[in-house]
Structures are given as C-alpha cells and as structure tokens.
CSV table of C-alpha atoms and ligand atoms in Angstrom, one decimal:
chain,number,residue,atom,x,y,z
A,1,UNK,CA,24.2,-15.2,0.4
A,2,UNK,CA,22.2,-12.1,-0.8
A,3,UNK,CA,22.7,-9.9,-3.8
A,4,UNK,CA,21.4,-6.5,-2.9
A,5,UNK,CA,21.7,-4.2,-6.3
A,6,UNK,CA,21.1,-0.5,-4.8
A,7,UNK,CA,22.2,-1.5,-1.4
A,8,UNK,CA,23.7,1.8,-0.4
A,9,UNK,CA,20.9,3.8,-0.9
A,10,UNK,CA,18.1,4.7,1.3
A,11,UNK,CA,15.4,1.6,1.1
A,12,UNK,CA,18.3,-0.8,-0.1
A,13,UNK,CA,20.6,-0.1,3.2
A,14,UNK,CA,17.6,-0.3,5.7
A,15,UNK,CA,17.1,-3.8,4.3
A,16,UNK,CA,20.8,-4.7,4.3
A,17,UNK,CA,21.0,-3.6,8.1
A,18,UNK,CA,18.2,-6.1,8.5
A,19,UNK,CA,19.2,-8.7,6.3
A,20,UNK,CA,22.5,-8.7,8.4
A,21,UNK,CA,20.7,-8.3,11.8
A,22,UNK,CA,18.8,-11.5,11.0
A,23,UNK,CA,22.2,-13.7,10.5
A,24,UNK,CA,22.0,-13.3,6.7
A,25,UNK,CA,25.1,-12.6,4.4
A,26,UNK,CA,24.9,-9.7,1.8
A,27,UNK,CA,27.1,-8.6,-1.1
A,28,UNK,CA,26.2,-5.2,-2.4
A,29,UNK,CA,26.2,-4.1,-5.8
A,30,UNK,CA,25.6,-0.2,-6.2
A,31,UNK,CA,27.2,2.3,-8.3
A,32,UNK,CA,27.0,5.1,-6.3
A,33,UNK,CA,25.3,7.6,-8.4
A,34,UNK,CA,22.6,8.4,-5.3
A,35,UNK,CA,24.2,7.6,-2.5
A,36,UNK,CA,27.9,7.1,-0.6
A,37,UNK,CA,30.4,4.5,0.2
A,38,UNK,CA,30.5,5.2,3.2
A,39,UNK,CA,26.8,4.1,3.9
A,40,UNK,CA,28.8,0.9,4.0
A,41,UNK,CA,30.8,1.9,7.4
A,42,UNK,CA,27.4,2.8,8.7
A,43,UNK,CA,25.3,-0.2,8.1
A,44,UNK,CA,28.5,-2.3,9.9
A,45,UNK,CA,28.7,0.0,12.9
A,46,UNK,CA,24.9,-0.7,13.5
A,47,UNK,CA,24.8,-4.2,12.9
A,48,UNK,CA,28.5,-5.3,13.8
A,49,UNK,CA,28.4,-7.1,10.6
A,50,UNK,CA,30.5,-6.1,7.4
A,51,UNK,CA,28.1,-6.6,4.1
A,52,UNK,CA,30.8,-7.2,1.0
A,53,UNK,CA,30.5,-4.3,-1.5
A,54,UNK,CA,31.0,-4.2,-5.2
A,55,UNK,CA,31.0,-1.0,-6.8
A,56,UNK,CA,29.5,-1.2,-10.3
A,57,UNK,CA,26.3,-0.9,-12.5
A,58,UNK,CA,23.5,-3.4,-13.3
A,59,UNK,CA,24.1,-2.6,-17.0
A,60,UNK,CA,27.7,-4.3,-16.5
A,61,UNK,CA,27.0,-7.8,-17.7
A,62,UNK,CA,30.7,-8.9,-17.3
A,63,UNK,CA,30.6,-7.7,-14.2
A,64,UNK,CA,27.4,-9.4,-13.0
A,65,UNK,CA,28.9,-12.7,-14.8
A,66,UNK,CA,31.7,-12.2,-12.2
A,67,UNK,CA,30.0,-11.4,-9.2
A,68,UNK,CA,27.6,-14.5,-9.5
A,69,UNK,CA,30.7,-16.8,-10.4
A,70,UNK,CA,32.7,-15.8,-7.6
A,71,UNK,CA,29.5,-16.2,-4.9
A,72,UNK,CA,26.9,-18.2,-4.6
A,73,UNK,CA,24.0,-16.1,-4.5
A,74,UNK,CA,20.7,-17.8,-2.9
A,75,UNK,CA,18.8,-14.4,-3.8
A,76,UNK,CA,18.8,-11.0,-5.2
A,77,UNK,CA,17.1,-8.0,-4.1
A,78,UNK,CA,16.9,-5.6,-6.8
A,79,UNK,CA,16.6,-1.8,-5.6
A,80,UNK,CA,19.3,-0.4,-7.9
A,81,UNK,CA,17.4,2.5,-10.2
A,82,UNK,CA,16.5,6.1,-10.6
A,83,UNK,CA,13.5,7.4,-8.7
A,84,UNK,CA,12.7,11.3,-9.6
A,85,UNK,CA,9.7,11.8,-11.5
A,86,UNK,CA,10.3,15.2,-12.7
A,87,UNK,CA,14.1,14.1,-14.1
A,88,UNK,CA,12.3,11.1,-16.0
A,89,UNK,CA,10.0,13.3,-17.9
A,90,UNK,CA,13.3,15.4,-18.5
A,91,UNK,CA,15.4,12.4,-19.3
A,92,UNK,CA,13.2,9.7,-20.6
A,93,UNK,CA,16.0,7.9,-22.4
A,94,UNK,CA,18.3,7.7,-19.2
A,95,UNK,CA,15.4,6.0,-16.8
A,96,UNK,CA,14.7,2.9,-19.8
A,97,UNK,CA,18.4,2.5,-19.7
A,98,UNK,CA,19.3,2.8,-16.3
A,99,UNK,CA,15.8,0.9,-14.8
A,100,UNK,CA,14.5,-1.3,-18.1
A,101,UNK,CA,17.8,-2.0,-19.5
A,102,UNK,CA,19.4,-2.8,-16.2
A,103,UNK,CA,16.7,-4.6,-15.0
A,104,UNK,CA,17.2,-6.8,-18.3
A,105,UNK,CA,20.9,-7.1,-17.6
A,106,UNK,CA,20.6,-8.3,-14.2
A,107,UNK,CA,17.5,-11.0,-15.1
A,108,UNK,CA,19.8,-12.2,-17.8
A,109,UNK,CA,22.7,-12.5,-15.8
A,110,UNK,CA,20.6,-14.5,-12.6
A,111,UNK,CA,19.5,-16.5,-15.8
A,112,UNK,CA,22.5,-17.4,-17.0
A,113,UNK,CA,23.7,-18.5,-13.4
A,114,UNK,CA,20.6,-20.1,-12.8
A,115,UNK,CA,19.6,-18.1,-9.4
A,116,UNK,CA,15.9,-17.2,-10.1
A,117,UNK,CA,14.3,-15.7,-6.6
A,118,UNK,CA,14.2,-12.2,-6.4
A,119,UNK,CA,12.2,-9.4,-4.7
A,120,UNK,CA,11.6,-6.3,-6.7
A,121,UNK,CA,11.0,-2.8,-6.0
A,122,UNK,CA,8.3,-1.6,-7.5
A,123,UNK,CA,5.9,1.8,-6.6
A,124,UNK,CA,2.5,2.4,-5.9
A,125,UNK,CA,3.2,4.8,-8.9
A,126,UNK,CA,1.8,1.7,-11.3
A,127,UNK,CA,-2.0,2.3,-10.2
A,128,UNK,CA,-1.9,5.8,-11.3
A,129,UNK,CA,-4.9,8.1,-10.5
A,130,UNK,CA,-6.7,5.5,-8.1
A,131,UNK,CA,-10.6,4.9,-8.9
A,132,UNK,CA,-11.2,3.2,-5.7
A,133,UNK,CA,-9.4,2.8,-2.4
A,134,UNK,CA,-7.8,1.4,-0.7
A,135,UNK,CA,-6.0,0.1,-3.5
A,136,UNK,CA,-5.7,-3.9,-4.0
A,137,UNK,CA,-3.3,-5.5,-5.7
A,138,UNK,CA,-5.8,-6.5,-8.4
A,139,UNK,CA,-6.5,-2.6,-9.3
A,140,UNK,CA,-6.5,-1.7,-12.5
A,141,UNK,CA,-2.4,-0.5,-13.4
A,142,UNK,CA,-1.7,3.2,-15.4
A,143,UNK,CA,1.9,4.7,-15.4
A,144,UNK,CA,1.4,8.3,-15.9
A,145,UNK,CA,5.1,9.4,-16.3
A,146,UNK,CA,8.1,7.7,-17.7
A,147,UNK,CA,9.5,6.7,-14.3
A,148,UNK,CA,6.1,5.1,-13.5
A,149,UNK,CA,6.6,3.0,-17.1
A,150,UNK,CA,10.1,1.5,-16.2
A,151,UNK,CA,8.3,-0.2,-13.3
A,152,UNK,CA,5.4,-1.1,-15.1
A,153,UNK,CA,7.2,-2.3,-18.0
A,154,UNK,CA,9.9,-4.3,-15.7
A,155,UNK,CA,6.7,-5.7,-13.7
A,156,UNK,CA,5.5,-7.5,-17.2
A,157,UNK,CA,8.7,-8.1,-18.1
A,158,UNK,CA,8.5,-10.5,-15.0
A,159,UNK,CA,5.7,-11.8,-15.7
A,160,UNK,CA,6.8,-13.0,-18.3
A,161,UNK,CA,10.0,-14.7,-17.2
A,162,UNK,CA,7.6,-16.4,-14.6
A,163,UNK,CA,5.2,-17.8,-17.3
A,164,UNK,CA,8.1,-19.3,-19.4
A,165,UNK,CA,10.2,-20.9,-16.7
A,166,UNK,CA,8.7,-22.1,-13.0
A,167,UNK,CA,11.8,-22.6,-11.8
A,168,UNK,CA,11.7,-18.9,-10.8
A,169,UNK,CA,10.2,-17.3,-7.8
A,170,UNK,CA,10.1,-13.4,-7.7
A,171,UNK,CA,8.2,-11.1,-5.6
A,172,UNK,CA,6.9,-7.6,-6.8
A,173,UNK,CA,6.5,-5.2,-3.9
A,174,UNK,CA,4.7,-1.9,-4.6
A,175,UNK,CA,5.7,0.6,-2.0
A,176,UNK,CA,3.5,3.2,-0.7
A,177,UNK,CA,5.5,6.1,0.3
A,178,UNK,CA,8.5,5.4,2.6
A,179,UNK,CA,9.5,7.7,5.3
A,180,UNK,CA,11.9,7.8,8.8
A,181,UNK,CA,15.0,6.6,9.1
A,182,UNK,CA,16.9,3.9,11.3
A,183,UNK,CA,16.6,4.9,14.4
A,184,UNK,CA,20.1,4.7,15.4
A,185,UNK,CA,20.1,7.7,12.9
A,186,UNK,CA,23.3,7.1,11.1
A,187,UNK,CA,21.3,5.9,7.9
A,188,UNK,CA,18.4,7.8,6.4
A,189,UNK,CA,17.5,9.2,2.7
A,190,UNK,CA,20.0,11.5,1.5
A,191,UNK,CA,18.3,13.6,-1.2
A,192,UNK,CA,20.4,15.5,-3.7
A,193,UNK,CA,19.8,19.1,-4.1
A,194,UNK,CA,16.1,20.4,-3.1
A,195,UNK,CA,14.1,17.8,-2.1
A,196,UNK,CA,11.4,16.9,-4.0
A,197,UNK,CA,9.1,14.3,-1.5
A,198,UNK,CA,7.5,15.8,1.1
A,199,UNK,CA,9.0,14.8,4.5
A,200,UNK,CA,12.8,15.4,3.5
A,201,UNK,CA,11.4,18.6,2.5
A,202,UNK,CA,9.4,19.6,5.9
A,203,UNK,CA,12.6,18.2,7.8
A,204,UNK,CA,15.1,20.4,6.3
A,205,UNK,CA,12.5,23.6,6.5
A,206,UNK,CA,12.6,22.0,10.6
A,207,UNK,CA,16.2,22.3,10.6
A,208,UNK,CA,16.4,25.8,9.2
A,209,UNK,CA,17.9,24.9,5.8
A,210,UNK,CA,14.6,25.9,3.6
A,211,UNK,CA,12.2,28.7,4.3
A,212,UNK,CA,9.1,27.5,4.5
A,213,UNK,CA,7.2,24.3,2.8
A,214,UNK,CA,4.9,24.8,-0.4
A,215,UNK,CA,1.4,22.8,-0.1
A,216,UNK,CA,0.7,21.7,-3.5
A,217,UNK,CA,-3.2,22.7,-3.5
A,218,UNK,CA,-5.7,22.8,-0.5
A,219,UNK,CA,-8.8,22.3,-2.8
A,220,UNK,CA,-8.5,18.4,-3.5
A,221,UNK,CA,-11.5,16.3,-2.5
A,222,UNK,CA,-10.2,15.6,1.0
A,223,UNK,CA,-11.1,16.6,4.6
A,224,UNK,CA,-8.9,19.2,4.5
A,225,UNK,CA,-8.1,19.9,0.8
A,226,UNK,CA,-4.5,18.5,1.0
A,227,UNK,CA,-3.4,15.5,-0.5
A,228,UNK,CA,-3.7,12.3,1.1
A,229,UNK,CA,-0.7,9.3,0.7
A,230,UNK,CA,0.5,6.3,3.0
A,231,UNK,CA,3.7,7.0,4.6
A,232,UNK,CA,5.4,3.6,5.8
A,233,UNK,CA,8.5,3.9,8.0
A,234,UNK,CA,11.6,2.6,6.2
A,235,UNK,CA,12.2,0.0,8.4
A,236,UNK,CA,9.0,-1.5,8.4
A,237,UNK,CA,9.5,-2.1,4.6
A,238,UNK,CA,12.8,-3.4,5.0
A,239,UNK,CA,11.3,-6.0,7.2
A,240,UNK,CA,8.6,-6.8,4.5
A,241,UNK,CA,11.5,-7.7,1.9
A,242,UNK,CA,12.8,-10.4,4.4
A,243,UNK,CA,9.1,-11.6,4.9
A,244,UNK,CA,9.1,-11.9,1.1
A,245,UNK,CA,12.6,-13.9,0.7
A,246,UNK,CA,11.0,-16.2,3.4
A,247,UNK,CA,7.6,-16.7,1.5
A,248,UNK,CA,10.1,-17.3,-1.8
A,249,UNK,CA,11.7,-20.3,0.2
A,250,UNK,CA,8.6,-22.1,0.4
A,251,UNK,CA,6.2,-20.8,-2.5
A,252,UNK,CA,7.1,-21.1,-6.7
A,253,UNK,CA,5.9,-18.3,-8.9
A,254,UNK,CA,5.0,-14.4,-8.9
A,255,UNK,CA,3.4,-12.4,-6.3
A,256,UNK,CA,2.6,-9.4,-6.0
A,257,UNK,CA,2.0,-7.6,-2.8
A,258,UNK,CA,1.4,-4.0,-1.6
A,259,UNK,CA,3.7,-2.6,1.5
A,260,UNK,CA,1.9,0.2,3.0
A,261,UNK,CA,0.5,0.5,6.4
A,262,UNK,CA,-3.1,1.2,4.8
A,263,UNK,CA,-3.7,4.4,6.3
A,264,UNK,CA,-3.3,7.8,4.8
A,265,UNK,CA,-2.6,10.9,6.2
A,266,UNK,CA,-2.5,14.5,4.8
A,267,UNK,CA,-0.1,17.1,3.8
A,268,UNK,CA,-1.6,19.0,7.1
A,269,UNK,CA,-1.4,16.3,9.0
A,270,UNK,CA,2.0,15.4,8.5
A,271,UNK,CA,3.2,18.9,8.9
A,272,UNK,CA,1.6,18.5,12.2
A,273,UNK,CA,3.0,15.3,13.4
A,274,UNK,CA,6.6,16.6,12.1
A,275,UNK,CA,6.3,19.9,14.6
A,276,UNK,CA,5.5,17.5,17.5
A,277,UNK,CA,8.4,15.5,16.5
A,278,UNK,CA,10.7,18.1,16.1
A,279,UNK,CA,9.6,20.8,18.5
A,280,UNK,CA,9.9,23.1,15.6
A,281,UNK,CA,7.1,25.6,13.9
A,282,UNK,CA,7.2,24.5,10.1
A,283,UNK,CA,5.8,27.9,8.4
A,284,UNK,CA,3.9,26.9,5.3
A,285,UNK,CA,2.0,28.7,1.9
A,286,UNK,CA,-0.3,27.1,-0.1
A,287,UNK,CA,0.4,27.3,-4.1
A,288,UNK,CA,-1.1,25.6,-6.8
A,289,UNK,CA,-1.3,21.6,-7.5
A,290,UNK,CA,2.0,20.3,-8.5
A,291,UNK,CA,0.8,19.1,-12.0
A,292,UNK,CA,0.7,15.0,-12.3
A,293,UNK,CA,-0.4,14.8,-8.5
A,294,UNK,CA,-3.6,12.9,-7.2
A,295,UNK,CA,-6.0,13.3,-4.5
A,296,UNK,CA,-5.3,10.7,-2.2
A,297,UNK,CA,-3.6,7.4,-2.4
A,298,UNK,CA,-3.2,4.1,0.1
A,299,UNK,CA,-2.6,0.6,0.6
A,300,UNK,CA,-5.0,-2.3,1.4
A,301,UNK,CA,-2.2,-4.3,2.7
A,302,UNK,CA,-4.2,-7.3,3.8
A,303,UNK,CA,-2.3,-9.9,1.5
A,304,UNK,CA,1.0,-8.8,2.6
A,305,UNK,CA,-0.7,-9.5,5.9
A,306,UNK,CA,-2.4,-12.8,5.1
A,307,UNK,CA,0.3,-14.8,3.0
A,308,UNK,CA,3.3,-12.9,4.2
A,309,UNK,CA,3.0,-12.4,8.0
A,310,UNK,CA,3.7,-8.9,7.7
A,311,UNK,CA,2.2,-5.7,8.9
A,312,UNK,CA,3.9,-2.2,9.5
A,313,UNK,CA,4.3,-1.2,13.0
A,314,UNK,CA,5.1,1.9,13.5
A,315,UNK,CA,3.1,4.9,13.9
A,316,UNK,CA,3.6,8.4,12.2
A,317,UNK,CA,5.1,9.9,15.3
A,318,UNK,CA,8.0,7.6,15.1
A,319,UNK,CA,8.5,8.2,11.1
A,320,UNK,CA,8.9,11.8,12.1
A,321,UNK,CA,11.0,11.1,15.0
A,322,UNK,CA,13.3,9.2,13.2
A,323,UNK,CA,13.2,11.0,10.2
A,324,UNK,CA,14.0,13.9,12.9
A,325,UNK,CA,17.1,12.4,14.6
A,326,UNK,CA,18.4,11.3,11.4
A,327,UNK,CA,18.0,15.1,10.0
A,328,UNK,CA,19.7,16.3,13.1
A,329,UNK,CA,22.3,13.8,13.0
A,330,UNK,CA,23.6,14.1,9.7
A,331,UNK,CA,25.1,17.1,10.0
A,332,UNK,CA,22.6,19.8,8.3
A,333,UNK,CA,22.4,21.7,11.8
A,334,UNK,CA,24.9,23.0,13.7
A,335,UNK,CA,23.8,23.5,17.5
B,401,NAD,P1,18.1,5.3,-3.7
B,401,NAD,O1,18.6,6.1,-4.9
B,401,NAD,O2,18.3,6.1,-2.4
B,401,NAD,O3,18.5,4.0,-4.3
B,401,NAD,C1,19.0,3.5,-5.2
B,401,NAD,C2,20.3,3.0,-5.5
B,401,NAD,O4,20.7,2.7,-7.0
B,401,NAD,C3,21.1,4.1,-5.2
B,401,NAD,O5,22.4,3.9,-4.1
B,401,NAD,C4,22.2,4.1,-6.1
B,401,NAD,O6,23.3,4.7,-6.3
B,401,NAD,C5,21.8,2.8,-6.8
B,401,NAD,N1,21.5,2.9,-8.5
B,401,NAD,C6,21.1,3.7,-9.2
B,401,NAD,N2,21.1,3.3,-10.6
B,401,NAD,C7,22.1,2.1,-10.9
B,401,NAD,C8,22.5,1.2,-11.5
B,401,NAD,N3,22.5,1.0,-12.9
B,401,NAD,N4,23.3,0.6,-11.3
B,401,NAD,C9,23.9,0.2,-9.7
B,401,NAD,N5,23.7,0.9,-8.8
B,401,NAD,C10,22.5,2.0,-9.2
B,401,NAD,O7,16.3,5.2,-3.7
B,401,NAD,P2,15.8,4.1,-2.7
B,401,NAD,O8,14.7,5.3,-2.6
B,401,NAD,O9,16.6,3.5,-1.8
B,401,NAD,O10,14.6,3.3,-4.1
B,401,NAD,C11,15.3,2.1,-3.9
B,401,NAD,C12,13.8,1.7,-5.0
B,401,NAD,O11,12.7,1.5,-4.6
B,401,NAD,C13,14.0,2.0,-6.5
B,401,NAD,O12,14.0,1.1,-7.4
B,401,NAD,C14,12.8,3.0,-6.4
B,401,NAD,O13,12.4,3.2,-7.7
B,401,NAD,C15,12.2,2.0,-5.5
B,401,NAD,N6,10.8,3.2,-4.7
B,401,NAD,C16,11.4,3.7,-4.3
B,401,NAD,C17,9.9,4.5,-3.1
B,401,NAD,C18,10.7,5.7,-2.5
B,401,NAD,O14,9.7,7.3,-2.1
B,401,NAD,N7,12.1,6.1,-2.0
B,401,NAD,C19,8.6,4.2,-3.5
B,401,NAD,C20,8.2,3.4,-4.3
B,401,NAD,C21,9.5,2.6,-5.3
B,402,UD1,C1,6.4,10.7,-5.1
B,402,UD1,C2,6.0,10.3,-6.6
B,402,UD1,C3,5.8,8.9,-7.0
B,402,UD1,C4,6.7,7.9,-6.2
B,402,UD1,C5,6.5,8.6,-4.5
B,402,UD1,C6,7.3,7.6,-3.7
B,402,UD1,C7,6.2,12.2,-7.6
B,402,UD1,C8,4.9,12.7,-8.8
B,402,UD1,N1,5.4,11.0,-7.4
B,402,UD1,O1,4.4,10.5,-5.2
B,402,UD1,O2,6.1,8.4,-7.9
B,402,UD1,O3,6.3,6.9,-6.4
B,402,UD1,O4,6.6,9.7,-4.8
B,402,UD1,O5,7.1,8.2,-2.3
B,402,UD1,O6,7.0,13.0,-7.5
B,402,UD1,N2,3.6,17.8,-1.3
B,402,UD1,C9,3.6,19.2,-0.6
B,402,UD1,N3,4.9,20.0,-1.1
B,402,UD1,C10,6.0,19.4,-0.9
B,402,UD1,C11,6.1,18.3,-1.9
B,402,UD1,C12,5.3,17.4,-1.6
B,402,UD1,O7,2.7,19.9,-0.7
B,402,UD1,O8,6.8,20.3,-0.9
B,402,UD1,C13,2.7,17.0,-1.6
B,402,UD1,C14,2.3,16.5,-2.6
B,402,UD1,O9,1.5,17.0,-3.3
B,402,UD1,C15,1.3,14.8,-1.9
B,402,UD1,C16,2.0,14.8,-0.9
B,402,UD1,O10,2.8,16.0,-0.8
B,402,UD1,O11,0.0,15.1,-1.9
B,402,UD1,C17,3.1,13.7,-1.0
B,402,UD1,O12,4.1,13.9,-2.2
B,402,UD1,P1,5.6,13.0,-2.2
B,402,UD1,O13,6.2,13.0,-1.0
B,402,UD1,O14,6.4,13.6,-3.3
B,402,UD1,O15,4.8,11.7,-2.6
B,402,UD1,P2,4.3,11.3,-3.7
B,402,UD1,O16,3.6,12.7,-4.6
B,402,UD1,O17,3.1,10.3,-3.2
C-alpha cells in the first residue's frame, strides 16, 4: 500500500493511475485546495481500479496518525504542496506553512509509524539561474523565490533526516517542465483562473478561451531569442516515480534525480508544435521579459537512466496532442 499525498492533483493523479496499473494499492490524501474529488472516479474509469481517498491536510498530525495506524504503508509519495511562484512572492507564509510545515508534519508521522520510504516532488527551480547546461544533480543550488526556497528547505531537511537515521530511504525527484495529459483525455492539468504556465495558456488560446499568447521576451541569448525549457510528458514523469520506488526497495540512503528529457525547446518551437497538434492558429505578441525568468534550462537526465533505468519516451508532438485532447474533452470548448 502506497500513501500518495496530493494524489488528486496534476502529477499525483497520473502517478496514481500508473501505480494502480502496475498492481499497487494506493491511498490518496488531498485537501482538494487545488484539485477536485471527481479525479478519483476518473482514475478508476481509466484503470479499472479504485484508489482509496482521504480528504484532509498533511498538516493535520492526528489525521496522519489515524491513516498510518489504519494502513500498513510501504512508502509515501509526497506531491502535496502549493506551487505558484508569483503567489509565493505575495503570500510567503502560506507557502512556508503548507510546504515546509506540512512536509515536517508528514515526515514526523512517517517517523512515528516507522514508514521510512519516501519519494519527494522537488523542482528544477532549486537550480536557480544555471551557470552551465545541461543541469546535473550536483550543480549549485540557489532558489530565487519563496516557492523555490520551500523546495530547497525540504530537500535539506531530508538530507538531515537521512543522515541521522540510515533506515530512511529517500528519492528526491527534481522535475523539469511537466506538460501533457493522460492519453484517455480524462485527467490533466486544471489551472485555476488564467494560467501562468506556457502550455495551459497556449491550449486555452487554441481553444478560443484566451485571445493571444504573450511571449515573455524574444531577446534571450537563444537561437530564436525566446526562453528554452525541458518539457516532459506528465505520464513519463509519473513512470519515473514507479522506477524510484523500485530503486528504494533495493537501495538505502538518499538519492537525487533530475526527471527531464534532456532536450530543450523554445517558446516559439512549442507554439508551432501546438499549432500542428491542434490544427489551430495561435496568435501571439512579444512582450517584455517576465521578471525572474531565465533564458534556458534543461536537464542532464543520465543519472536517472543509469540508476533507475528510466528515460522519457514521449516526444513533443505527443505531449501537445495529449494536452489538446484534454483541453477539448474537459468541456472548455463547445463544438
Ligand atoms: P497540483 O496543485 O495539481 O497538485 C498538488 C495537490 O496537493 C493538489 O491536489 C492540492 O489540492 C494538494 N494539496 C496542496 N496542499 C495540501 C495540503 N496541505 N494537504 C493536502 N493536500 C494538499 O500540483 P502538481 O503540478 O501536481 O505538483 C505536484 C508537486 O510537484 C508539487 O509539490 C509541486 O511543487 C511539484 N512540482 C510541480 C511542477 C509543475 O510544473 N507542475 C514542477 C516541479 C515540481
Ligand atoms: C515555472 C516556474 C517554476 C516551475 C516550473 C514548472 C515561474 C517563474 N517559474 O517555470 O518555478 O518549476 O514553472 O513547470 O513561474 N512563457 C511565455 N508566456 C506565457 C507563459 C510562459 O512566454 O504566458 C514562457 C516563459 O517566459 C518561459 C517558458 O514560456 O520561457 C516556460 O514558462 P512556464 O511554463 O511558466 O515555466 P517556467 O518559467 O520554466
């Protein structure tokens, strides 16, 4: 039995679907602050298996004690947290409380109940503005906003926990830019309000919900002047969690992995790929750079390939095609 915090969210729901598909049993703990309960039925429809669902908060130690006493968890995959960079600048205390205090409360419950196997969702944001590319796991770490600092603090907390007690087995996964959706079109990313991230924004322009894409700067030192990122299909990312769990079954200690494709694409390349996948024209304008953005960021994902036997499989066309199917299926556009 695996406990998945944040399991009704974007990456969590895809990971739960893959876990169930691989014959694992799952309990989801989610407070639904950024997801919907009907995701549980959607996962069940996709997989034919039903995950157990507990609505609640990772900061609720009594609830955690109850869950850990009731189930014999083999491991925890910890997705729950807040993730909007801009919001974290405006409401830092909410981010430290939810992400850092929430994670401490969860790790405390794991310790009390002797469940010492953990896969943690970190982010490439912990590398800050990269000095060299591609990014290896041993590159210098430097968070540039409160959200990034919460991820860095949790990573450091986990290093201390692993150092203090060798019984802990921890995989810290640094995600690059997850996009796309399940091929069924039944689960995907559902941002609240106007999206901040590129792919959901483009998808909503293509669907006619938003007028045009604003490209944040075309004067970066990149071939076409627009920002370059390492976009990875969310199902590939989900499969990385299963590989990490398998690895922890055979290896002690703390392990850090980049989960990316190793291939960077510019904003304009993404826009063109989405036009091809959707058959729609996506109007855009060039606007000034977004404060805090970096020119380029992509992974050296060879450590995960070597040690976990994991490599991203999906190309950009599939990522955009699946994102478009999800956009169409979830009722945003009426035919
Ligand atoms: P998401 O918002 O879709 O999912 C997070 C889930 O956690 C939501 O369902 C939310 O309701 C739940 N949650 C939040 N706070 C909670 C709490 N205190 N108690 C219980 N549940 C709580 O986000 P996502 O994109 O699926 O991200 C999952 C994790 O991966 C996050 O930790 C995020 O920081 C990290 N991450 C995401 C990205 C990305 O681009 N999506 C990139 C790098 C890292
Ligand atoms: C953002 C987060 C980062 C997080 C990552 C996960 C910020 C500042 N950073 O990174 O912490 O780990 O998501 O996916 O929010 N772009 C446009 N127009 C738009 C939106 C984006 O041109 O409307 C450009 C950006 O300038 C960037 C690229 O598209 O070059 C990707 O942007 P985005 O999807 O927001 O991801 P990141 O900036 O990489």
